[in-house]
mmCIF file of C-alpha atoms in Angstrom:
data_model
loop_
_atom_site.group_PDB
_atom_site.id
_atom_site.type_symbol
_atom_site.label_atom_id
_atom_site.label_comp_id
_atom_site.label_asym_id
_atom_site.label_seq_id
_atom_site.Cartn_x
_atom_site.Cartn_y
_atom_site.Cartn_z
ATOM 1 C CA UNK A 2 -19.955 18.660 43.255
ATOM 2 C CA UNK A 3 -22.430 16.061 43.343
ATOM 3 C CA UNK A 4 -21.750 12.308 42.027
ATOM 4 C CA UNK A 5 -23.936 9.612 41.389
ATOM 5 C CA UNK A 6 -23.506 5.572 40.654
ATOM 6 C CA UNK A 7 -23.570 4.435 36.895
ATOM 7 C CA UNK A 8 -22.390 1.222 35.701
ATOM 8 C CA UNK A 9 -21.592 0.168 38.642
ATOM 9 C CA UNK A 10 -18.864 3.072 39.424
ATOM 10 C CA UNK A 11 -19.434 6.077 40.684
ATOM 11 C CA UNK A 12 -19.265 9.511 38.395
ATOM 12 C CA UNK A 13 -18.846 12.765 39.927
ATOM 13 C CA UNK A 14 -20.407 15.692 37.712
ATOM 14 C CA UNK A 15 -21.689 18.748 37.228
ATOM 15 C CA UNK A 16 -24.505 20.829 35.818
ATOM 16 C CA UNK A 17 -25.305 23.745 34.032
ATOM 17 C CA UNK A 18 -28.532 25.232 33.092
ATOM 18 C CA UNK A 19 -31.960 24.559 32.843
ATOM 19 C CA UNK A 20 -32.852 20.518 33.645
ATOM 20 C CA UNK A 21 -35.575 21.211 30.945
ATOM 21 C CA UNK A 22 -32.944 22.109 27.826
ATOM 22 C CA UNK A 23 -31.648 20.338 25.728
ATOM 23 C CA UNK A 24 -28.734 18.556 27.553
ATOM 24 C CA UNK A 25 -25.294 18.640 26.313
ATOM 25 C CA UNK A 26 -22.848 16.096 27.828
ATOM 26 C CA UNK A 27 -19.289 16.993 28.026
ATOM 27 C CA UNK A 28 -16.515 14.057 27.750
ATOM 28 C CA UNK A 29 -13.112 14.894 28.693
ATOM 29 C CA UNK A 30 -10.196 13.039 27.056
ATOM 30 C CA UNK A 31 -7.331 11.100 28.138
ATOM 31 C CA UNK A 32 -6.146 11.731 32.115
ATOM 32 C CA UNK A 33 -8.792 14.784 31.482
ATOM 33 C CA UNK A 34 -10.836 16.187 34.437
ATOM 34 C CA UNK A 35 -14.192 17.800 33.809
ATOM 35 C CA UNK A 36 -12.923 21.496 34.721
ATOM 36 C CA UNK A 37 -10.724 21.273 31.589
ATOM 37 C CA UNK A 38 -14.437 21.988 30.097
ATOM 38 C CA UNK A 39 -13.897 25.829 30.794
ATOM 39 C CA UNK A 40 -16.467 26.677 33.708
ATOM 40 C CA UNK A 41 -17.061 30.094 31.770
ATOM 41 C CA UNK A 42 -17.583 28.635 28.586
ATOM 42 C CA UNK A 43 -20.079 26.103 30.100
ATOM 43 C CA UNK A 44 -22.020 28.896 31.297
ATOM 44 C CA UNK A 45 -21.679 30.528 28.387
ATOM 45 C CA UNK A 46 -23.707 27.467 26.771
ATOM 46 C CA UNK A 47 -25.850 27.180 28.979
ATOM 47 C CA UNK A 48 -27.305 30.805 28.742
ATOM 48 C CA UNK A 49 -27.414 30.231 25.314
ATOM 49 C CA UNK A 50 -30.415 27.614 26.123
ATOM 50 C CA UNK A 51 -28.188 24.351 26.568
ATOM 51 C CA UNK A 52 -28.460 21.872 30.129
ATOM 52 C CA UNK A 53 -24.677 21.527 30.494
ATOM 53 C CA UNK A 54 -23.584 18.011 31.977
ATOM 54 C CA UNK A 55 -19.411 17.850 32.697
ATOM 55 C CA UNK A 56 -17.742 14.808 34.259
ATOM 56 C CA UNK A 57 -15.018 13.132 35.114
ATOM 57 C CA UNK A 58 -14.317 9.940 33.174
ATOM 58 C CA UNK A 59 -13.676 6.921 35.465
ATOM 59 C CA UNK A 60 -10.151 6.732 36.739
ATOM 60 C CA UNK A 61 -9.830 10.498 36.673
ATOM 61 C CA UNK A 62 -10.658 13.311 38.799
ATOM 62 C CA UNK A 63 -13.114 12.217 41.686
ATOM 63 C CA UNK A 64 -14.600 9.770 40.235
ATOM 64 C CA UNK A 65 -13.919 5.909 40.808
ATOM 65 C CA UNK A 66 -10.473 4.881 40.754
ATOM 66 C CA UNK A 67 -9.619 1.072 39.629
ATOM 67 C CA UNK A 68 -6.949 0.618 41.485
ATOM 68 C CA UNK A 69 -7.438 -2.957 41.491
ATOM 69 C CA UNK A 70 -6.420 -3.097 38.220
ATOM 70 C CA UNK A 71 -2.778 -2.041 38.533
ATOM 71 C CA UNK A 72 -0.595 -0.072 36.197
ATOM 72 C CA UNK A 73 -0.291 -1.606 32.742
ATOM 73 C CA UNK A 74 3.313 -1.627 30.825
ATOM 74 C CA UNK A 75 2.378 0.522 28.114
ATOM 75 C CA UNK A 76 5.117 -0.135 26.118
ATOM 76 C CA UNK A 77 4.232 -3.950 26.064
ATOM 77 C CA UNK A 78 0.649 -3.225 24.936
ATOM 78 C CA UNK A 79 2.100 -0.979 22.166
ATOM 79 C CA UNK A 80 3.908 -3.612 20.573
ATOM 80 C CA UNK A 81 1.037 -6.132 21.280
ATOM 81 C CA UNK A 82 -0.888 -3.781 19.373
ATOM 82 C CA UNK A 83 1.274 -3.196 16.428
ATOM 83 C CA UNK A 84 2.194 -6.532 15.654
ATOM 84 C CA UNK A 85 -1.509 -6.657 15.849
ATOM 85 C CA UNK A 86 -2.268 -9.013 18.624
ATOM 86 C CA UNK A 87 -4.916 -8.092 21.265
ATOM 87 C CA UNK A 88 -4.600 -5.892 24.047
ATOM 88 C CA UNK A 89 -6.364 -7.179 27.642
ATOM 89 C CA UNK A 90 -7.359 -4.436 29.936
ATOM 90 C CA UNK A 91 -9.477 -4.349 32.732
ATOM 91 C CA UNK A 92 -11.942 -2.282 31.054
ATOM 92 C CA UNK A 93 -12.661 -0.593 27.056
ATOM 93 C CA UNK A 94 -13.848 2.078 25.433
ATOM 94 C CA UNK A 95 -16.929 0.144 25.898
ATOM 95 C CA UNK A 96 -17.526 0.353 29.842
ATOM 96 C CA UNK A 97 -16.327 4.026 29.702
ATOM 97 C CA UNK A 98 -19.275 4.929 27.054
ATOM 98 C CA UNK A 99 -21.801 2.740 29.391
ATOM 99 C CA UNK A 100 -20.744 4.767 32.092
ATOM 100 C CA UNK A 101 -21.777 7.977 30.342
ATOM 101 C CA UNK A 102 -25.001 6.528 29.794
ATOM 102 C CA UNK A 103 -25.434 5.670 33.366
ATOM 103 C CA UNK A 104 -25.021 9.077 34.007
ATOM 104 C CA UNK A 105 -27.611 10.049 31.721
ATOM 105 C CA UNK A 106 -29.186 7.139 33.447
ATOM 106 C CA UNK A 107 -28.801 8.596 36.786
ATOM 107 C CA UNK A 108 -30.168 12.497 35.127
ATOM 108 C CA UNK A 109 -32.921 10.945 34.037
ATOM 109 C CA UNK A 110 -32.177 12.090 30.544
ATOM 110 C CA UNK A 111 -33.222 10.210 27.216
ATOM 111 C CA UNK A 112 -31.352 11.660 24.498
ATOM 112 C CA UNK A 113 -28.134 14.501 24.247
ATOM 113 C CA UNK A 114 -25.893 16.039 22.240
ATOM 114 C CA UNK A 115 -22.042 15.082 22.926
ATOM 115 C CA UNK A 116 -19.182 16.784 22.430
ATOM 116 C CA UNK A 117 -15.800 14.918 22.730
ATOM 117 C CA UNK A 118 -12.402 15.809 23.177
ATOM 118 C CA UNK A 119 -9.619 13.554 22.131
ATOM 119 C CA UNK A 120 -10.524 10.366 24.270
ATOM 120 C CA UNK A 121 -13.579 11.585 24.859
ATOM 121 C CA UNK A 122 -14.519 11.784 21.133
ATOM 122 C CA UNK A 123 -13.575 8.189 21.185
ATOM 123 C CA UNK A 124 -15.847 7.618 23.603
ATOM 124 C CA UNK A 125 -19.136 9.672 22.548
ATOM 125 C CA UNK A 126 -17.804 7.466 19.220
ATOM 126 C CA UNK A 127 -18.399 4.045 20.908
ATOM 127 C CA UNK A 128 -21.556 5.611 22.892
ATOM 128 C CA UNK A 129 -23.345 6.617 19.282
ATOM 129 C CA UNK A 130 -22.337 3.270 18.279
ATOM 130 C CA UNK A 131 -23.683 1.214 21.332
ATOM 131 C CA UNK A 132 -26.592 3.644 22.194
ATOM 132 C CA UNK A 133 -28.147 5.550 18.885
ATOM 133 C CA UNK A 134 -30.973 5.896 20.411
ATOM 134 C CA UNK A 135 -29.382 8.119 23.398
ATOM 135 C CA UNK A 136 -27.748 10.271 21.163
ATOM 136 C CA UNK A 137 -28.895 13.645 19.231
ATOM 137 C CA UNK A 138 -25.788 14.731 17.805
ATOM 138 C CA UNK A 139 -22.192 13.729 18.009
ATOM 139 C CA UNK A 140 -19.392 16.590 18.037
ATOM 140 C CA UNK A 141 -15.567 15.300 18.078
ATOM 141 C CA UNK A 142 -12.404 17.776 18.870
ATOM 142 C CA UNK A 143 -9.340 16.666 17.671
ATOM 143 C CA UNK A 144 -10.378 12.715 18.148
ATOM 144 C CA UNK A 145 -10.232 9.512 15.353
ATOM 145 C CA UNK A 146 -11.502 6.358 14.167
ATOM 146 C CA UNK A 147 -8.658 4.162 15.210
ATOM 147 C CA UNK A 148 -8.240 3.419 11.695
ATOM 148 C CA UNK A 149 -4.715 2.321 11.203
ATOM 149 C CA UNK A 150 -4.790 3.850 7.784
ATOM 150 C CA UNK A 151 -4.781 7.148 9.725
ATOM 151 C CA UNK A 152 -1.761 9.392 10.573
ATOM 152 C CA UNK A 153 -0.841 8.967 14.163
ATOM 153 C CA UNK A 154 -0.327 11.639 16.649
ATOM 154 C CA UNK A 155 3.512 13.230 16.386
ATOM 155 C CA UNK A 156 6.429 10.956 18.386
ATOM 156 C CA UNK A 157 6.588 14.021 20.980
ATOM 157 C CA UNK A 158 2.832 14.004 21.762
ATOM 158 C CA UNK A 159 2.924 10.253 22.195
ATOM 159 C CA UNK A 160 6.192 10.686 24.379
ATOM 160 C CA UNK A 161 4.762 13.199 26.763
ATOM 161 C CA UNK A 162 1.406 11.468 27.144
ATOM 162 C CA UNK A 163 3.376 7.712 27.815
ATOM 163 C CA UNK A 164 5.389 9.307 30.476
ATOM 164 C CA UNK A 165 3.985 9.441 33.612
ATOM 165 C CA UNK A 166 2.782 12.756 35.340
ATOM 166 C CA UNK A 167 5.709 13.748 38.089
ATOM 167 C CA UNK A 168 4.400 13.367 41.652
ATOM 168 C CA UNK A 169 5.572 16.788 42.909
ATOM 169 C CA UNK A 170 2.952 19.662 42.303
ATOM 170 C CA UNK A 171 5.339 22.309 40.345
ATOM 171 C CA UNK A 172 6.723 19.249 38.367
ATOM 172 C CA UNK A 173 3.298 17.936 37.444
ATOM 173 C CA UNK A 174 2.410 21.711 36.728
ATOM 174 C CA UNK A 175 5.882 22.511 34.494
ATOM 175 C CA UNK A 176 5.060 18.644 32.387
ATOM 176 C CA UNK A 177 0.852 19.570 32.025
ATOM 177 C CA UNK A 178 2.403 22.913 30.703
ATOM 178 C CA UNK A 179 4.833 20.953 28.163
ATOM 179 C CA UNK A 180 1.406 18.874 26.945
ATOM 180 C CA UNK A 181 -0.963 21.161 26.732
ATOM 181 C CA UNK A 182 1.746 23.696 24.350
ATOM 182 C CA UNK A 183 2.754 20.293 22.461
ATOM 183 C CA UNK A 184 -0.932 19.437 22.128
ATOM 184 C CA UNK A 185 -1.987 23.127 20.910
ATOM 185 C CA UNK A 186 0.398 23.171 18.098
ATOM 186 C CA UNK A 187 1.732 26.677 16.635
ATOM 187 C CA UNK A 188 -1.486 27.670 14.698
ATOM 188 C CA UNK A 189 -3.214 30.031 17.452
ATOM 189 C CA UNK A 190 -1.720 31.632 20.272
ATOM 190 C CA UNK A 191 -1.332 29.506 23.812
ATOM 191 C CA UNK A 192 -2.954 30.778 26.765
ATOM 192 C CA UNK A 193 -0.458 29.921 29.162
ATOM 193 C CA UNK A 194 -1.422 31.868 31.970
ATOM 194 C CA UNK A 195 -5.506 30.086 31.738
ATOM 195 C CA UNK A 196 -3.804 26.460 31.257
ATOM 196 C CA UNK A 197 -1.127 27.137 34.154
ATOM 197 C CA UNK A 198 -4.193 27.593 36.877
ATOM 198 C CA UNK A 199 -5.892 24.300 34.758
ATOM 199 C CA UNK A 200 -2.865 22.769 35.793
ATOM 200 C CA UNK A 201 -2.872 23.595 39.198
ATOM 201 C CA UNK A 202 -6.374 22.828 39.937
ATOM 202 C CA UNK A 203 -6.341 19.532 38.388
ATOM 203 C CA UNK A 204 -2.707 18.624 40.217
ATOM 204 C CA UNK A 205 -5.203 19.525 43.485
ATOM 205 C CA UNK A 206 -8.569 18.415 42.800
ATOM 206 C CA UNK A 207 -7.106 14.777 42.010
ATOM 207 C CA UNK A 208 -4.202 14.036 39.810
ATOM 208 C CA UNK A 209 -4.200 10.663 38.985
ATOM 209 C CA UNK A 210 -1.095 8.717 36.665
ATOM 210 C CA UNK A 211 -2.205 5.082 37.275
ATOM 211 C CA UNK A 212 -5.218 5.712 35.914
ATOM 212 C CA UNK A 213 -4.701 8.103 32.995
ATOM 213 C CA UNK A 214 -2.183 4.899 31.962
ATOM 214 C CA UNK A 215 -4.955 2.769 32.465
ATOM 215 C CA UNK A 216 -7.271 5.036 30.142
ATOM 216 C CA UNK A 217 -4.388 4.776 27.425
ATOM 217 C CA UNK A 218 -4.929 0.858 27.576
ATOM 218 C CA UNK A 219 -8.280 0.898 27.186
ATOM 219 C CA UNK A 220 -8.123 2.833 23.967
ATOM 220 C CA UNK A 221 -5.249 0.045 22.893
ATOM 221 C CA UNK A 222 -7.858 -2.681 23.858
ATOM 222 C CA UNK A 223 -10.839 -0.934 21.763
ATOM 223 C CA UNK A 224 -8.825 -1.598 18.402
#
């Protein structure tokens, strides 16, 4: 898959499509890769008339790692956070929505629709915010405001996404497993089967824990 430098990273991506449609960029949430945007369904889109951009986020998949920055203590930027204090990271929701506009950047494309999941809502959030004028129309699954006001996600879905992915390949397969089922909820039935070989090829395309804790930070530092 091709990659290209935005923001002064570099994004690895991939397209689906006609150049000349109307594009459709894909944002994957937290610790996400782009193949958890179903290859299939992106096709799907695509015949349906769409230019299909997936990528992976910085800090995830193969795009650029900032290992520089350490690993954060979680824990210590949660409290930070609720006591309402602010949270330093080395980078926000803000560079990670730039960065999807250097990709556009890099595409040469002036305007497309998002579509968000989780974190990635969050950040097609911040890009419609920061960019209006490179955006056509803003989709969010399962994402939020930030507003504390709002109910936050269950204690065992915040458990399983502070703990840290196991290093061993069945491990990290058995724990993605655990997250995506917790994640899915009861109301429709869980493919485990299609999220078992998601698991797999994300454990070895480029499993990364340091940075899907520093992702978590950065949406602590956005506020």
């Amino acid at each position: 898959m091709p990659n290209l430098p935005a923001n002064g990273i570099r994004i690895e991506y991939e397209t689906f499509g006609d150049p000349t449609s109307p594009p459709l960029l894909l944002i994957a949430g937290l610790g996400g890769q782009m193949i958890g945007w179903d290859e299939d369904l992106c096709r799907e889109w695509a015949g349906k008339g769409l230019y299909v951009i997936r990528f992976d986020n910085r800090d995830a998949g193969l795009s650029s790692k900032m290992e520089e920055a350490g690993v954060p203590d979680l824990a210590v930027a949660m409290a930070a956070r609720a006591k309402g204090e602010k949270v330093a990271a080395p980078y926000t929701l803000d560079d990670m929505a730039d960065d999807a506009v250097g990709l556009l950047d890099g595409l040469k494309i002036g305007r497309a629709h998002l579509c968000g999941i989780s974190m990635g809502g969050a950040i097609a959030q911040t890009m419609a915010f920061r960019h209006p004028s490179r955006v056509r129309s803003l989709t969010q699954v399962y994402a939020t405001t930030g507003n504390p006001r709002l109910p936050m996600p269950k204690p065992e879905i915040l458990d399983l996404l502070l703990t840290p992915p196991p290093p061993e390949r069945g491990a990290y397969i058995e724990y993605m497993i655990k997250l995506y089922r917790t994640i899915a909820g009861p109301g429709f039935p869980f493919d485990e089967v299609w999220h078992r070989k998601l698991a797999a090829r994300s454990y070895d395309r480029g499993s990364y824990g340091p940075g899907k804790a520093r992702q978590f930070l950065a949406i602590l530092a956005q506020g």
